mmCIF file of C-alpha atoms in Angstrom:
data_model
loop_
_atom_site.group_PDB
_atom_site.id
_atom_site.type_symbol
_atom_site.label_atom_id
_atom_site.label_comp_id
_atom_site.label_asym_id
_atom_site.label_seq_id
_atom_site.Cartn_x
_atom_site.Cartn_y
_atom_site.Cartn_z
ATOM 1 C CA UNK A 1 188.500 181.966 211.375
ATOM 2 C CA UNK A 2 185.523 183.042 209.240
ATOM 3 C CA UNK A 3 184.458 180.698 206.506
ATOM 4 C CA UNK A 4 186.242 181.143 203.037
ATOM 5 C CA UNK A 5 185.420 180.827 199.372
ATOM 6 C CA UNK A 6 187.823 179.523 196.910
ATOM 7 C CA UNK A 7 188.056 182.517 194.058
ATOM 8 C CA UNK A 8 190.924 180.817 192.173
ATOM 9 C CA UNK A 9 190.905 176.930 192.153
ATOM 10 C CA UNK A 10 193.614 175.060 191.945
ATOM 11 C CA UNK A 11 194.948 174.480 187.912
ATOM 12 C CA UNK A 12 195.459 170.419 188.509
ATOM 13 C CA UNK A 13 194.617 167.929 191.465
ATOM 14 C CA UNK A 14 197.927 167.066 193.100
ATOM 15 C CA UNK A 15 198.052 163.601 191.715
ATOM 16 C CA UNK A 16 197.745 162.414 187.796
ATOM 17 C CA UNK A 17 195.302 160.507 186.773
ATOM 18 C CA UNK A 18 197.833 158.589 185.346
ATOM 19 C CA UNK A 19 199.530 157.666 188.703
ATOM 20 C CA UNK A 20 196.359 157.245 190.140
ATOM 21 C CA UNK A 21 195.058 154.510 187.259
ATOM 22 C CA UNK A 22 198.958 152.378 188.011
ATOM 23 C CA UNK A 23 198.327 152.387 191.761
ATOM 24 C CA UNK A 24 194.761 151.125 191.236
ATOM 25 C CA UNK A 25 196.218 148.688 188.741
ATOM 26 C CA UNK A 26 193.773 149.675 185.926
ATOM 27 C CA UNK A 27 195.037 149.288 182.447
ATOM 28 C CA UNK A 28 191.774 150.876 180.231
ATOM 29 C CA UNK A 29 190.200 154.321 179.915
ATOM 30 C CA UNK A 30 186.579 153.227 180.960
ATOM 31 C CA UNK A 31 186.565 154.677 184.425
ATOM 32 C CA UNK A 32 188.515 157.799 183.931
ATOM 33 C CA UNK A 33 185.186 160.156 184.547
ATOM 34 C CA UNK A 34 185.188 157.896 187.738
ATOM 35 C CA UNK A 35 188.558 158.576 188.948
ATOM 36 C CA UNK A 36 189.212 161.798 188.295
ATOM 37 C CA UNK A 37 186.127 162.364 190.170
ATOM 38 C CA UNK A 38 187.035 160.358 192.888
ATOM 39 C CA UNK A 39 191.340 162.514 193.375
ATOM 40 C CA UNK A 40 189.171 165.960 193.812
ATOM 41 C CA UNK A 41 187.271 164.098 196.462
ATOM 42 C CA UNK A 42 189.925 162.566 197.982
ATOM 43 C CA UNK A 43 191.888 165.618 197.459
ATOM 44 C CA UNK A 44 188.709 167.805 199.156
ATOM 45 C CA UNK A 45 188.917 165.300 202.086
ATOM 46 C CA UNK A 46 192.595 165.311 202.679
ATOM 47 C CA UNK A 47 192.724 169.493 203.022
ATOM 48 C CA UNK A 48 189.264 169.567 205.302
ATOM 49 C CA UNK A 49 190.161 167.595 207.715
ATOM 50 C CA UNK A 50 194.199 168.575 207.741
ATOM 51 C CA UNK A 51 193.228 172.062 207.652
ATOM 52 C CA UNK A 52 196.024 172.168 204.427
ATOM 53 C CA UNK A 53 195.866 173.182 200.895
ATOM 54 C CA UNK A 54 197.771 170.981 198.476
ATOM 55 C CA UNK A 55 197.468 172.732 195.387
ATOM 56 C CA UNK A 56 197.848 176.441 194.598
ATOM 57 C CA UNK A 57 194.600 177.981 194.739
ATOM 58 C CA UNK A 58 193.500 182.081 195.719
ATOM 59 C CA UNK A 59 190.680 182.315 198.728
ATOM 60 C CA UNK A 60 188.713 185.117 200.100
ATOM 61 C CA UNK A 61 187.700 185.401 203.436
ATOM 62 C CA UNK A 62 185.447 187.914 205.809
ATOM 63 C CA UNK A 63 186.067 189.450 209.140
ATOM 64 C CA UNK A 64 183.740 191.789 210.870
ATOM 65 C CA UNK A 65 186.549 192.728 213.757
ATOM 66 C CA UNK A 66 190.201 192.438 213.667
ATOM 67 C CA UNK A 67 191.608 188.971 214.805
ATOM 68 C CA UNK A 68 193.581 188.777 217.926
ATOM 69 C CA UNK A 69 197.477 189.030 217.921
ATOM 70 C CA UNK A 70 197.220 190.459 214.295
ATOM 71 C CA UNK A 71 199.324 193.158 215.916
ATOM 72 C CA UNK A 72 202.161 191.331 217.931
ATOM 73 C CA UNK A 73 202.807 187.882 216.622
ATOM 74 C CA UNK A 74 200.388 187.887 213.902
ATOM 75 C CA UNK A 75 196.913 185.390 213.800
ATOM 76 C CA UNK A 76 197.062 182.142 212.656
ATOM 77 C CA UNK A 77 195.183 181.201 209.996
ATOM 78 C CA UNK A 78 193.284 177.794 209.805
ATOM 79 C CA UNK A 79 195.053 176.382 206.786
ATOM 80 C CA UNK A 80 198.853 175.731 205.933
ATOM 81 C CA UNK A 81 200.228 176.812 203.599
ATOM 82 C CA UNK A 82 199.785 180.250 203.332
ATOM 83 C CA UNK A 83 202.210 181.858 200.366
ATOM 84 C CA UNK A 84 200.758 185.591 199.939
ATOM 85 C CA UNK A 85 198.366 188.215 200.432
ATOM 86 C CA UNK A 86 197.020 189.396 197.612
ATOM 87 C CA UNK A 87 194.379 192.597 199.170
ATOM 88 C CA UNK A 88 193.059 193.504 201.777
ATOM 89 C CA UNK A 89 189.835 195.563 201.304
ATOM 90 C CA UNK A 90 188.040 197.233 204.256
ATOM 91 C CA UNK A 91 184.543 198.267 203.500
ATOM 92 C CA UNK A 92 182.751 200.529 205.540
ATOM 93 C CA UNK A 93 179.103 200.490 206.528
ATOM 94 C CA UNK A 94 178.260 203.565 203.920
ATOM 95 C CA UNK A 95 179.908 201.670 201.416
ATOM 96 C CA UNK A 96 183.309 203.664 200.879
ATOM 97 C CA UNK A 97 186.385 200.878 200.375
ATOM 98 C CA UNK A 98 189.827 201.443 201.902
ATOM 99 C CA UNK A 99 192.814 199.285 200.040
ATOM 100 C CA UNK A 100 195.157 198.074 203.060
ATOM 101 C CA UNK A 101 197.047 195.463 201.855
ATOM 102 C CA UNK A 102 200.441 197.247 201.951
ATOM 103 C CA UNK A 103 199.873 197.256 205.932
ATOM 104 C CA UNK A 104 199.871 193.865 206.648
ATOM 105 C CA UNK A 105 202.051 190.632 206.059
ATOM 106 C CA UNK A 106 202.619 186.916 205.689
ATOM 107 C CA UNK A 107 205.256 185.916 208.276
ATOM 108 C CA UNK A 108 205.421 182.130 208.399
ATOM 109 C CA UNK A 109 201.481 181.337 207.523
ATOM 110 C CA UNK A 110 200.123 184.178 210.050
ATOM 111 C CA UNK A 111 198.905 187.420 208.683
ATOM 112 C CA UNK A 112 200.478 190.705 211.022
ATOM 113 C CA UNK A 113 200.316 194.388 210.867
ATOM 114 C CA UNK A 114 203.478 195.937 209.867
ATOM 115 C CA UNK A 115 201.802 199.182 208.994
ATOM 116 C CA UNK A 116 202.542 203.088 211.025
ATOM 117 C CA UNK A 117 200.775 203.561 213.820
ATOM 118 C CA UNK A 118 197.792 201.707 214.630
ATOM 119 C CA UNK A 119 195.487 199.172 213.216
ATOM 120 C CA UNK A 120 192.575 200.978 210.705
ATOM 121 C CA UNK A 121 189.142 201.267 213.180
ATOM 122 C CA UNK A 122 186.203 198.737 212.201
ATOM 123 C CA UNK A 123 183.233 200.022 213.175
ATOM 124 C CA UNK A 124 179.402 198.469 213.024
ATOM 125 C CA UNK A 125 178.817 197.597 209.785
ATOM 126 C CA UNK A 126 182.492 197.473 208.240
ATOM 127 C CA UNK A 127 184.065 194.712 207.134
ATOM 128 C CA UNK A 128 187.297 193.230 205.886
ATOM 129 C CA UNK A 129 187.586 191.184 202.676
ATOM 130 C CA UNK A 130 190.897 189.175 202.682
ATOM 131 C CA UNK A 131 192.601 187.687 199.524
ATOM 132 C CA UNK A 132 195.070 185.233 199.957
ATOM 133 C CA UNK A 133 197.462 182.712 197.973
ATOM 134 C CA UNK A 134 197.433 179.072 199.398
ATOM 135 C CA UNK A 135 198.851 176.203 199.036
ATOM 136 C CA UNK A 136 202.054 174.571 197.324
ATOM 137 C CA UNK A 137 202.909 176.002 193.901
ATOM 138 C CA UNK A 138 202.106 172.709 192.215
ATOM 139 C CA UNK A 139 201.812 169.121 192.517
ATOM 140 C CA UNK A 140 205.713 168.671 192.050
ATOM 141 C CA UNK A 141 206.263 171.009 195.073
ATOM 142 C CA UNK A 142 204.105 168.650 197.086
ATOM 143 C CA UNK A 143 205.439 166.298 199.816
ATOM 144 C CA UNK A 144 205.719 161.964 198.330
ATOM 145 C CA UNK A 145 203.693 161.340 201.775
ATOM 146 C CA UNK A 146 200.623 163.766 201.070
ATOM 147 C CA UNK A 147 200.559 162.357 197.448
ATOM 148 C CA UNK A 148 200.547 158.602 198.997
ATOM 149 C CA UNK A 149 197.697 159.857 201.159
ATOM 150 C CA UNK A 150 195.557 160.669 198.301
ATOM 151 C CA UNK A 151 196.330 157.859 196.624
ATOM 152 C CA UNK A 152 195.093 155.764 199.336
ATOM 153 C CA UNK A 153 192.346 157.634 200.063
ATOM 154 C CA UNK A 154 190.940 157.289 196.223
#
């Protein structure tokens, strides 16, 4: 998959600072820059390299062809979990925008065309701007093992 850009970022960090300050066993306010600092990273480790997103948070991505399987089964994406699609945008080369987001789905964190007939033609040039909702809801959604993760990874 194409790289992505966070549009929407997440609205807390999966774990409190609060939580994070009794595991650490610190009892003052003098590092709380410091630690709150140091959950994103830890958070911004934990999703890189287990290809997840903890928090709710909306991403756009590019593609310059259609995936393969978006058809059939429907193409994976490189992150879990995936909740929604929010648009689809094709953009053609001389700049005119088609909106098909009502012709494709989420089914179980792949994206699949359930549109009529066939998939929309890409030509040279085009390009398709994808949308999407990721991640769980909010922190209290999230699994106690990912949460001890972070916490030992801070």
């Amino acid at each position: 998959m194409p790289k992505r850009k966070v549009i929407t970022p997440p609205a807390e960090e999966p774990i409190t600072l609060e939580a994070t300050k009794s595991y650490l066993r610190i009892g003052h306010d003098h590092e709380d820059d410091l630690i709150l600092h140091l959950i994103q990273s830890a958070r911004a480790r934990l999703e890189s390299t287990g290809k997840l997103d903890l928090i709710s948070k909306t991403v756009q991505t590019e593609w310059f062809s259609w995936p393969k399987r978006i058809e059939r089964a429907g193409s994976k994406f490189d992150t879990f979990p995936v909740t929604a699609l929010s648009a689809m945008i094709i953009t053609f080369e001389n700049g005119e925008t088609l909106d098909v987001t009502n012709q494709f789905a989420i089914v179980r964190d792949r994206i699949r065309f359930v549109g009529d007939g066939g998939l929309p033609r890409l030509g040279r040039g085009d390009r398709v701007t994808v949308n999407l909702q990721v991640g769980y809801a909010d922190s209290n959604e999230l699994p106690d093992e990912l949460k001890e993760a972070l916490l030992r990874l801070v």
